[in-house]
Amino acid sequence: MQPIEMYPQPPGTPQLDTVAVIYTGGTIGMCKNQDGQYAPDPDYLVHTMRNTPLFKHHDLPKYHVMSIPPLLDSASMNIDDWVRIARTIESLYDLYLGFVVIHGTDTLAYTASILSFILVNLRKPVVITGSQLPLCECYSDGYFNLVGAIRATTWNINEVCVYFNNKLMRGNRVQKYSAWAIDAFDTASIEPLAIQGTDLKLNKHVISSMTPVWPTQVTSTKLTVTTPCKDIAITTLYPGFQPKLLRAFIGFRGLVIQAFGTGNGPSTLEFLSELQNLHLNGCVIVVVTQTHTGLVNLGQYEAASTLRSAGCISGYCMTSEAAFCKLSYLCGLGLNQEQVEQSFGQVLRGEFDTVECEGY
Ligand code: ASP
């Protein structure tokens, strides 16, 4: 990690009233290459922040910008990159008021989810942002997203969040909904934590109502980072899904199945036996819905009973991204299959609601 810009303080004097802005890449700071395609540019974002009055506005907290090289298109990110971001936050944790992570939008929902789990005992804000259009375009959404994310670190919401298009959202609930719209992210299962209109609306009931259900979150005052497991996968059911495809996941610790509707799949013996085999081989199999809203209920239809009798567990209203990252986090703790299955059903970081999911 290299500090690449210190504004407005002189270098080398981080203080607890200062925000660390950690730049990992993404469209926001990209420029067009010779072929006219957007590609990461090491200087453009900092150059723009330095030369645009908006980023020096007196209402912003002090901040330091630093990067994690190489800057990446988030489509190229992997679990090692997530750990690098988490470790950077850990190394700066005692020095800064909060953290902004500048990130590509394509896999931002995954990064937001994994950070919410592996940053254990987090008591400071971590706000992730990016943009649909780079700062080099005159109508870029990156200006307001970045300024908004820096401001959001002062709102006393001490969890991993995403700031995008004037909304502050719980990180492990977000999904990228649009490759085109400026309002690209949303959280289907929960209201935003805050909305910036002509003034700020804090949804206090959302922020505080979730806090008591995170018993495992704050166990000490020290932030620690756990290492997520890489042997986790996601697969989608579709009409005609060939059960033998499940054999590819033997040896994996976890699999997220994006099932139909409320968690349904084919009621065939072949599907059942491949699933059972996978489960017997130690894989934790979580069922989420491939729809954007609604809950998995493995008891509602006969078509879900194959999944249930094979040992699959419900992902409730969790996003695929959150389910994948939660599995990766839990398997990374060294728990056995049964322990992972048991812990998976508990709310660890506000990633689903117990009230909404009762009975499922
Ligand atoms: N491909 C880019 C990325 O995820 C898209 C973006 O940032 O909007 O890094």
Short mmCIF file of C-alpha atoms and ligand atoms in Angstrom, two decimals:
data_model
loop_
_atom_site.label_atom_id
_atom_site.label_comp_id
_atom_site.label_asym_id
_atom_site.label_seq_id
_atom_site.Cartn_x
_atom_site.Cartn_y
_atom_site.Cartn_z
CA MET A 1 0.00 0.00 0.00
CA GLN A 2 1.34 3.42 -0.95
CA PRO A 3 0.06 6.78 0.22
CA ILE A 4 -0.39 8.65 -3.02
CA GLU A 5 -1.96 11.83 -1.81
CA MET A 6 -2.40 13.55 1.50
CA TYR A 7 -5.04 16.22 1.56
CA PRO A 8 -5.34 18.65 3.25
CA GLN A 9 -2.87 17.64 5.94
CA PRO A 10 0.86 17.41 5.47
CA PRO A 11 2.06 13.84 4.92
CA GLY A 12 2.80 11.57 7.81
CA THR A 13 0.37 12.91 10.36
CA PRO A 14 -2.73 10.75 10.33
CA GLN A 15 -5.18 11.62 13.05
CA LEU A 16 -8.40 10.26 14.37
CA ASP A 17 -10.34 13.04 12.66
CA THR A 18 -9.08 11.91 9.25
CA VAL A 19 -10.57 9.41 6.82
CA ALA A 20 -8.42 6.91 4.91
CA VAL A 21 -9.52 6.69 1.27
CA ILE A 22 -8.24 3.42 -0.15
CA TYR A 23 -8.20 3.26 -3.93
CA THR A 24 -8.33 -0.25 -5.43
CA GLY A 25 -9.35 0.55 -9.03
CA GLY A 26 -12.62 0.47 -10.95
CA THR A 27 -14.23 2.63 -13.62
CA ILE A 28 -14.21 5.76 -11.48
CA GLY A 29 -10.51 6.43 -12.08
CA MET A 30 -10.20 4.82 -15.51
CA CYS A 31 -9.24 6.55 -18.75
CA LYS A 32 -9.60 5.42 -22.34
CA ASN A 33 -6.65 3.45 -23.75
CA GLN A 34 -5.46 3.55 -27.40
CA ASP A 35 -8.27 1.16 -28.36
CA GLY A 36 -10.89 3.43 -26.82
CA GLN A 37 -11.56 1.04 -23.91
CA TYR A 38 -11.66 2.08 -20.27
CA ALA A 39 -8.61 0.82 -18.36
CA PRO A 40 -7.17 1.62 -14.90
CA ASP A 41 -5.00 4.75 -14.78
CA PRO A 42 -2.69 5.19 -11.78
CA ASP A 43 -2.81 9.01 -11.73
CA TYR A 44 -6.12 10.26 -13.02
CA LEU A 45 -8.23 9.92 -9.88
CA VAL A 46 -5.75 11.67 -7.62
CA HIS A 47 -5.05 14.33 -10.21
CA THR A 48 -8.78 15.02 -10.48
CA MET A 49 -9.31 15.08 -6.72
CA ARG A 50 -6.42 17.47 -6.34
CA ASN A 51 -7.71 19.84 -9.00
CA THR A 52 -11.45 19.83 -8.39
CA PRO A 53 -12.76 22.33 -5.78
CA LEU A 54 -15.55 19.94 -4.76
CA PHE A 55 -13.00 17.61 -3.16
CA LYS A 56 -11.66 20.48 -1.03
CA HIS A 57 -15.03 21.60 0.28
CA HIS A 58 -14.90 22.71 3.91
CA ASP A 59 -17.80 20.40 4.82
CA LEU A 60 -15.72 17.32 4.08
CA PRO A 61 -13.71 15.68 6.83
CA LYS A 62 -9.96 15.57 6.35
CA TYR A 63 -8.87 12.61 4.30
CA HIS A 64 -5.81 10.87 2.99
CA VAL A 65 -5.89 9.01 -0.31
CA MET A 66 -3.78 5.90 -0.78
CA SER A 67 -3.82 3.05 -3.26
CA ILE A 68 -3.41 -0.71 -3.26
CA PRO A 69 -1.42 -1.43 -6.42
CA PRO A 70 -1.99 -2.69 -9.00
CA LEU A 71 -5.26 -0.87 -9.61
CA LEU A 72 -7.76 -3.42 -10.82
CA ASP A 73 -10.87 -3.72 -12.85
CA SER A 74 -12.93 -5.45 -10.17
CA ALA A 75 -13.78 -8.21 -12.64
CA SER A 76 -10.20 -9.39 -12.07
CA MET A 77 -10.41 -9.41 -8.28
CA ASN A 78 -10.19 -12.58 -6.24
CA ILE A 79 -10.18 -13.64 -2.59
CA ASP A 80 -6.54 -12.58 -2.15
CA ASP A 81 -7.49 -9.05 -3.20
CA TRP A 82 -10.29 -9.01 -0.62
CA VAL A 83 -7.85 -10.02 2.08
CA ARG A 84 -5.41 -7.32 0.91
CA ILE A 85 -8.11 -4.67 1.34
CA ALA A 86 -9.06 -6.03 4.77
CA ARG A 87 -5.44 -6.12 5.92
CA THR A 88 -4.90 -2.56 4.72
CA ILE A 89 -7.85 -1.44 6.85
CA GLU A 90 -6.47 -3.45 9.78
CA SER A 91 -3.05 -1.83 9.49
CA LEU A 92 -4.58 1.67 9.47
CA TYR A 93 -7.40 0.96 11.88
CA ASP A 94 -6.12 2.79 14.95
CA LEU A 95 -4.99 5.82 12.96
CA TYR A 96 -8.16 6.83 11.17
CA LEU A 97 -11.71 7.88 11.87
CA GLY A 98 -13.08 5.65 9.12
CA PHE A 99 -12.41 4.17 5.72
CA VAL A 100 -13.60 4.71 2.18
CA VAL A 101 -12.81 1.98 -0.33
CA ILE A 102 -12.88 3.02 -4.00
CA HIS A 103 -13.77 -0.06 -6.01
CA GLY A 104 -15.07 -1.22 -9.39
CA THR A 105 -18.79 -1.79 -9.48
CA ASP A 106 -18.83 -5.23 -11.11
CA THR A 107 -17.85 -7.19 -8.02
CA LEU A 108 -18.37 -4.50 -5.42
CA ALA A 109 -21.25 -6.40 -3.79
CA TYR A 110 -18.94 -9.35 -3.12
CA THR A 111 -16.24 -7.18 -1.60
CA ALA A 112 -18.79 -5.41 0.58
CA SER A 113 -20.14 -8.75 1.80
CA ILE A 114 -16.81 -10.38 2.53
CA LEU A 115 -15.46 -7.34 4.36
CA SER A 116 -18.55 -7.33 6.57
CA PHE A 117 -17.66 -10.85 7.72
CA ILE A 118 -13.87 -10.95 7.85
CA LEU A 119 -13.40 -7.58 9.59
CA VAL A 120 -14.18 -8.99 13.02
CA ASN A 121 -14.97 -6.48 15.82
CA LEU A 122 -15.39 -3.62 13.37
CA ARG A 123 -16.39 -0.45 15.18
CA LYS A 124 -15.61 2.13 12.55
CA PRO A 125 -17.30 2.96 9.24
CA VAL A 126 -16.07 1.28 6.07
CA VAL A 127 -17.83 2.85 3.08
CA ILE A 128 -17.32 1.35 -0.36
CA THR A 129 -18.03 3.31 -3.51
CA GLY A 130 -17.29 3.51 -7.22
CA SER A 131 -19.09 4.85 -10.25
CA GLN A 132 -20.80 3.86 -13.44
CA LEU A 133 -18.94 6.50 -15.44
CA PRO A 134 -15.33 7.55 -14.91
CA LEU A 135 -14.40 10.95 -13.55
CA CYS A 136 -12.99 11.80 -16.99
CA GLU A 137 -16.56 11.97 -18.38
CA CYS A 138 -18.23 15.31 -17.69
CA TYR A 139 -21.47 13.69 -16.44
CA SER A 140 -19.68 11.15 -14.24
CA ASP A 141 -21.49 9.97 -11.12
CA GLY A 142 -18.09 9.46 -9.48
CA TYR A 143 -17.96 13.01 -8.09
CA PHE A 144 -21.03 12.75 -5.89
CA ASN A 145 -20.41 9.12 -5.03
CA LEU A 146 -16.92 9.84 -3.76
CA VAL A 147 -17.80 13.00 -1.91
CA GLY A 148 -20.87 11.27 -0.45
CA ALA A 149 -18.86 8.27 0.69
CA ILE A 150 -16.29 10.47 2.44
CA ARG A 151 -19.07 12.41 4.19
CA ALA A 152 -20.85 9.18 5.17
CA THR A 153 -17.92 8.16 7.36
CA THR A 154 -18.98 10.93 9.77
CA TRP A 155 -22.54 9.65 10.21
CA ASN A 156 -21.60 7.28 13.01
CA ILE A 157 -22.71 4.12 11.17
CA ASN A 158 -20.02 1.69 12.14
CA GLU A 159 -20.38 -1.15 9.71
CA VAL A 160 -19.45 -2.04 6.13
CA CYS A 161 -21.66 0.03 3.84
CA VAL A 162 -21.96 0.94 0.18
CA TYR A 163 -22.56 4.54 -0.88
CA PHE A 164 -23.97 4.89 -4.37
CA ASN A 165 -26.32 7.38 -6.03
CA ASN A 166 -27.10 9.23 -2.79
CA LYS A 167 -27.91 6.07 -0.82
CA LEU A 168 -25.95 4.50 2.00
CA MET A 169 -26.73 0.78 2.09
CA ARG A 170 -25.77 -2.18 4.25
CA GLY A 171 -22.83 -3.78 2.46
CA ASN A 172 -23.89 -7.41 2.72
CA ARG A 173 -27.37 -6.66 1.33
CA VAL A 174 -26.41 -4.82 -1.85
CA GLN A 175 -26.52 -6.15 -5.39
CA LYS A 176 -25.62 -4.51 -8.65
CA TYR A 177 -28.96 -4.20 -10.44
CA SER A 178 -28.00 -2.33 -13.56
CA ALA A 179 -25.06 -2.19 -15.91
CA TRP A 180 -26.51 1.02 -17.34
CA ALA A 181 -28.40 3.06 -14.76
CA ILE A 182 -26.62 5.53 -12.52
CA ASP A 183 -28.75 4.13 -9.68
CA ALA A 184 -26.92 0.82 -10.09
CA PHE A 185 -27.12 -0.68 -6.59
CA ASP A 186 -29.96 -1.60 -4.33
CA THR A 187 -30.84 -3.69 -1.30
CA ALA A 188 -34.03 -5.65 -1.94
CA SER A 189 -34.47 -6.96 1.59
CA ILE A 190 -33.87 -3.80 3.59
CA GLU A 191 -34.25 -0.03 3.28
CA PRO A 192 -31.13 2.08 2.81
CA LEU A 193 -29.36 3.06 6.02
CA ALA A 194 -29.42 6.67 4.88
CA ILE A 195 -30.54 8.73 1.90
CA GLN A 196 -29.05 12.04 0.89
CA GLY A 197 -31.66 14.37 -0.56
CA THR A 198 -31.70 18.11 -0.01
CA ASP A 199 -30.92 17.05 3.52
CA LEU A 200 -29.85 13.78 5.08
CA LYS A 201 -32.42 11.16 6.06
CA LEU A 202 -30.99 8.59 8.46
CA ASN A 203 -33.13 5.46 8.73
CA LYS A 204 -32.42 5.04 12.41
CA HIS A 205 -34.75 2.04 12.79
CA VAL A 206 -32.74 0.15 10.16
CA ILE A 207 -29.40 1.11 11.63
CA SER A 208 -30.24 0.37 15.25
CA SER A 209 -32.73 -2.47 14.84
CA MET A 210 -30.01 -4.65 13.41
CA THR A 211 -27.38 -4.05 16.04
CA PRO A 212 -28.66 -6.34 18.83
CA VAL A 213 -28.73 -9.38 16.56
CA TRP A 214 -24.99 -9.39 15.97
CA PRO A 215 -23.84 -11.19 19.10
CA THR A 216 -20.69 -12.46 17.48
CA GLN A 217 -19.65 -9.13 16.07
CA VAL A 218 -18.11 -7.26 18.97
CA THR A 219 -16.17 -9.63 21.17
CA SER A 220 -13.22 -7.36 21.91
CA THR A 221 -12.03 -3.92 21.01
CA LYS A 222 -9.38 -5.17 18.66
CA LEU A 223 -10.12 -5.47 14.97
CA THR A 224 -8.98 -8.76 13.50
CA VAL A 225 -9.07 -10.11 9.98
CA THR A 226 -9.87 -13.75 9.27
CA THR A 227 -8.84 -15.59 6.11
CA PRO A 228 -11.76 -16.69 3.95
CA CYS A 229 -11.89 -20.14 2.36
CA LYS A 230 -11.38 -20.29 -1.41
CA ASP A 231 -13.17 -23.61 -1.99
CA ILE A 232 -16.63 -22.14 -2.32
CA ALA A 233 -18.70 -21.97 -5.51
CA ILE A 234 -22.02 -20.73 -6.91
CA THR A 235 -24.20 -22.47 -9.46
CA THR A 236 -27.55 -21.58 -11.02
CA LEU A 237 -30.40 -23.97 -11.71
CA TYR A 238 -32.16 -23.75 -15.07
CA PRO A 239 -34.70 -25.99 -16.77
CA GLY A 240 -32.77 -29.04 -17.93
CA PHE A 241 -29.92 -28.61 -15.40
CA GLN A 242 -27.86 -31.78 -15.65
CA PRO A 243 -27.35 -33.21 -12.15
CA LYS A 244 -23.94 -34.63 -13.09
CA LEU A 245 -22.71 -31.02 -13.16
CA LEU A 246 -22.77 -31.16 -9.35
CA ARG A 247 -19.85 -33.62 -9.43
CA ALA A 248 -17.61 -30.70 -10.38
CA PHE A 249 -18.03 -29.38 -6.85
CA ILE A 250 -16.81 -32.47 -5.01
CA GLY A 251 -13.92 -31.31 -2.85
CA PHE A 252 -15.46 -27.86 -2.34
CA ARG A 253 -16.33 -26.82 1.21
CA GLY A 254 -19.40 -24.85 0.20
CA LEU A 255 -21.81 -24.38 -2.69
CA VAL A 256 -24.50 -21.75 -3.17
CA ILE A 257 -27.34 -22.97 -5.39
CA GLN A 258 -29.40 -20.23 -7.01
CA ALA A 259 -32.69 -22.12 -7.11
CA PHE A 260 -36.05 -21.21 -8.61
CA GLY A 261 -38.58 -19.04 -6.80
CA THR A 262 -38.82 -19.82 -3.09
CA GLY A 263 -36.01 -22.37 -3.32
CA ASN A 264 -37.25 -25.01 -5.72
CA GLY A 265 -35.42 -27.45 -7.95
CA PRO A 266 -36.12 -30.56 -10.02
CA SER A 267 -37.72 -33.46 -8.15
CA THR A 268 -35.71 -36.19 -9.83
CA LEU A 269 -33.87 -39.08 -8.23
CA GLU A 270 -30.73 -38.27 -10.14
CA PHE A 271 -30.66 -34.71 -8.83
CA LEU A 272 -31.28 -35.97 -5.30
CA SER A 273 -28.53 -38.56 -5.45
CA GLU A 274 -25.92 -36.13 -6.85
CA LEU A 275 -26.81 -33.58 -4.18
CA GLN A 276 -26.65 -36.21 -1.44
CA ASN A 277 -23.30 -37.35 -2.70
CA LEU A 278 -21.96 -33.83 -2.65
CA HIS A 279 -23.26 -33.30 0.87
CA LEU A 280 -21.79 -36.59 2.05
CA ASN A 281 -18.46 -35.39 0.70
CA GLY A 282 -18.53 -32.58 3.23
CA CYS A 283 -19.93 -29.72 1.14
CA VAL A 284 -22.27 -27.24 2.83
CA ILE A 285 -25.01 -26.54 0.27
CA VAL A 286 -26.96 -23.31 0.64
CA VAL A 287 -30.09 -22.54 -1.35
CA VAL A 288 -30.83 -18.94 -2.33
CA THR A 289 -33.42 -17.65 -4.75
CA GLN A 290 -32.50 -16.52 -8.23
CA THR A 291 -35.15 -13.80 -7.96
CA HIS A 292 -34.13 -10.45 -6.51
CA THR A 293 -36.72 -10.30 -3.75
CA GLY A 294 -38.46 -12.80 -1.50
CA LEU A 295 -37.46 -15.59 0.80
CA VAL A 296 -36.30 -19.15 0.42
CA ASN A 297 -38.78 -21.49 2.07
CA LEU A 298 -37.71 -25.10 1.66
CA GLY A 299 -41.00 -26.26 3.16
CA GLN A 300 -43.42 -24.56 0.79
CA TYR A 301 -43.35 -26.76 -2.32
CA GLU A 302 -42.72 -30.42 -2.97
CA ALA A 303 -40.18 -29.19 -5.51
CA ALA A 304 -38.00 -27.96 -2.66
CA SER A 305 -38.07 -31.23 -0.77
CA THR A 306 -35.30 -32.78 -2.89
CA LEU A 307 -32.97 -30.01 -1.85
CA ARG A 308 -34.01 -30.27 1.77
CA SER A 309 -33.77 -34.03 2.04
CA ALA A 310 -30.30 -33.96 0.47
CA GLY A 311 -29.09 -31.79 3.36
CA CYS A 312 -29.24 -28.35 1.73
CA ILE A 313 -29.89 -25.41 4.03
CA SER A 314 -31.81 -22.20 3.46
CA GLY A 315 -30.12 -18.94 2.52
CA TYR A 316 -33.33 -17.11 3.58
CA CYS A 317 -33.38 -13.67 1.95
CA MET A 318 -29.60 -13.48 1.65
CA THR A 319 -28.14 -12.36 -1.64
CA SER A 320 -26.00 -14.88 -3.52
CA GLU A 321 -23.04 -12.62 -2.85
CA ALA A 322 -23.68 -12.57 0.89
CA ALA A 323 -24.33 -16.33 1.04
CA PHE A 324 -21.12 -17.05 -0.89
CA CYS A 325 -19.06 -14.74 1.34
CA LYS A 326 -20.63 -16.01 4.56
CA LEU A 327 -19.76 -19.57 3.56
CA SER A 328 -16.26 -18.50 2.66
CA TYR A 329 -15.88 -16.75 6.02
CA LEU A 330 -17.29 -19.61 8.10
CA CYS A 331 -15.34 -22.35 6.28
CA GLY A 332 -12.23 -20.19 6.68
CA LEU A 333 -12.64 -20.35 10.47
CA GLY A 334 -11.85 -24.06 10.40
CA LEU A 335 -15.34 -25.18 11.48
CA ASN A 336 -16.59 -28.60 10.40
CA GLN A 337 -19.55 -29.10 8.04
CA GLU A 338 -22.14 -29.32 10.81
CA GLN A 339 -20.78 -26.27 12.62
CA VAL A 340 -20.81 -24.23 9.40
CA GLU A 341 -24.40 -25.29 8.72
CA GLN A 342 -25.38 -24.32 12.22
CA SER A 343 -23.66 -20.94 12.17
CA PHE A 344 -24.96 -20.18 8.71
CA GLY A 345 -28.52 -19.95 10.06
CA GLN A 346 -27.54 -17.24 12.52
CA VAL A 347 -27.49 -13.54 11.76
CA LEU A 348 -23.82 -12.61 12.04
CA ARG A 349 -23.60 -9.13 10.49
CA GLY A 350 -27.16 -8.07 9.69
CA GLU A 351 -27.10 -10.04 6.42
CA PHE A 352 -30.73 -11.17 6.87
CA ASP A 353 -33.58 -10.63 9.31
CA THR A 354 -34.76 -13.24 11.77
CA VAL A 355 -38.21 -11.71 12.08
CA GLU A 356 -38.82 -11.86 8.34
CA CYS A 357 -37.39 -15.36 8.09
CA GLU A 358 -39.12 -16.99 11.06
CA GLY A 359 -40.34 -20.48 10.23
CA TYR A 360 -38.27 -20.91 7.10
N1 ASP B 1 -15.46 -3.18 -14.89
C1 ASP B 1 -15.52 -2.12 -13.90
C2 ASP B 1 -15.08 -2.68 -12.57
O1 ASP B 1 -15.83 -3.35 -11.94
C3 ASP B 1 -16.88 -1.55 -13.84
C4 ASP B 1 -17.04 -0.39 -12.89
O2 ASP B 1 -16.20 -0.05 -12.08
O3 ASP B 1 -18.12 0.25 -12.95
O4 ASP B 1 -13.99 -2.47 -12.15
#
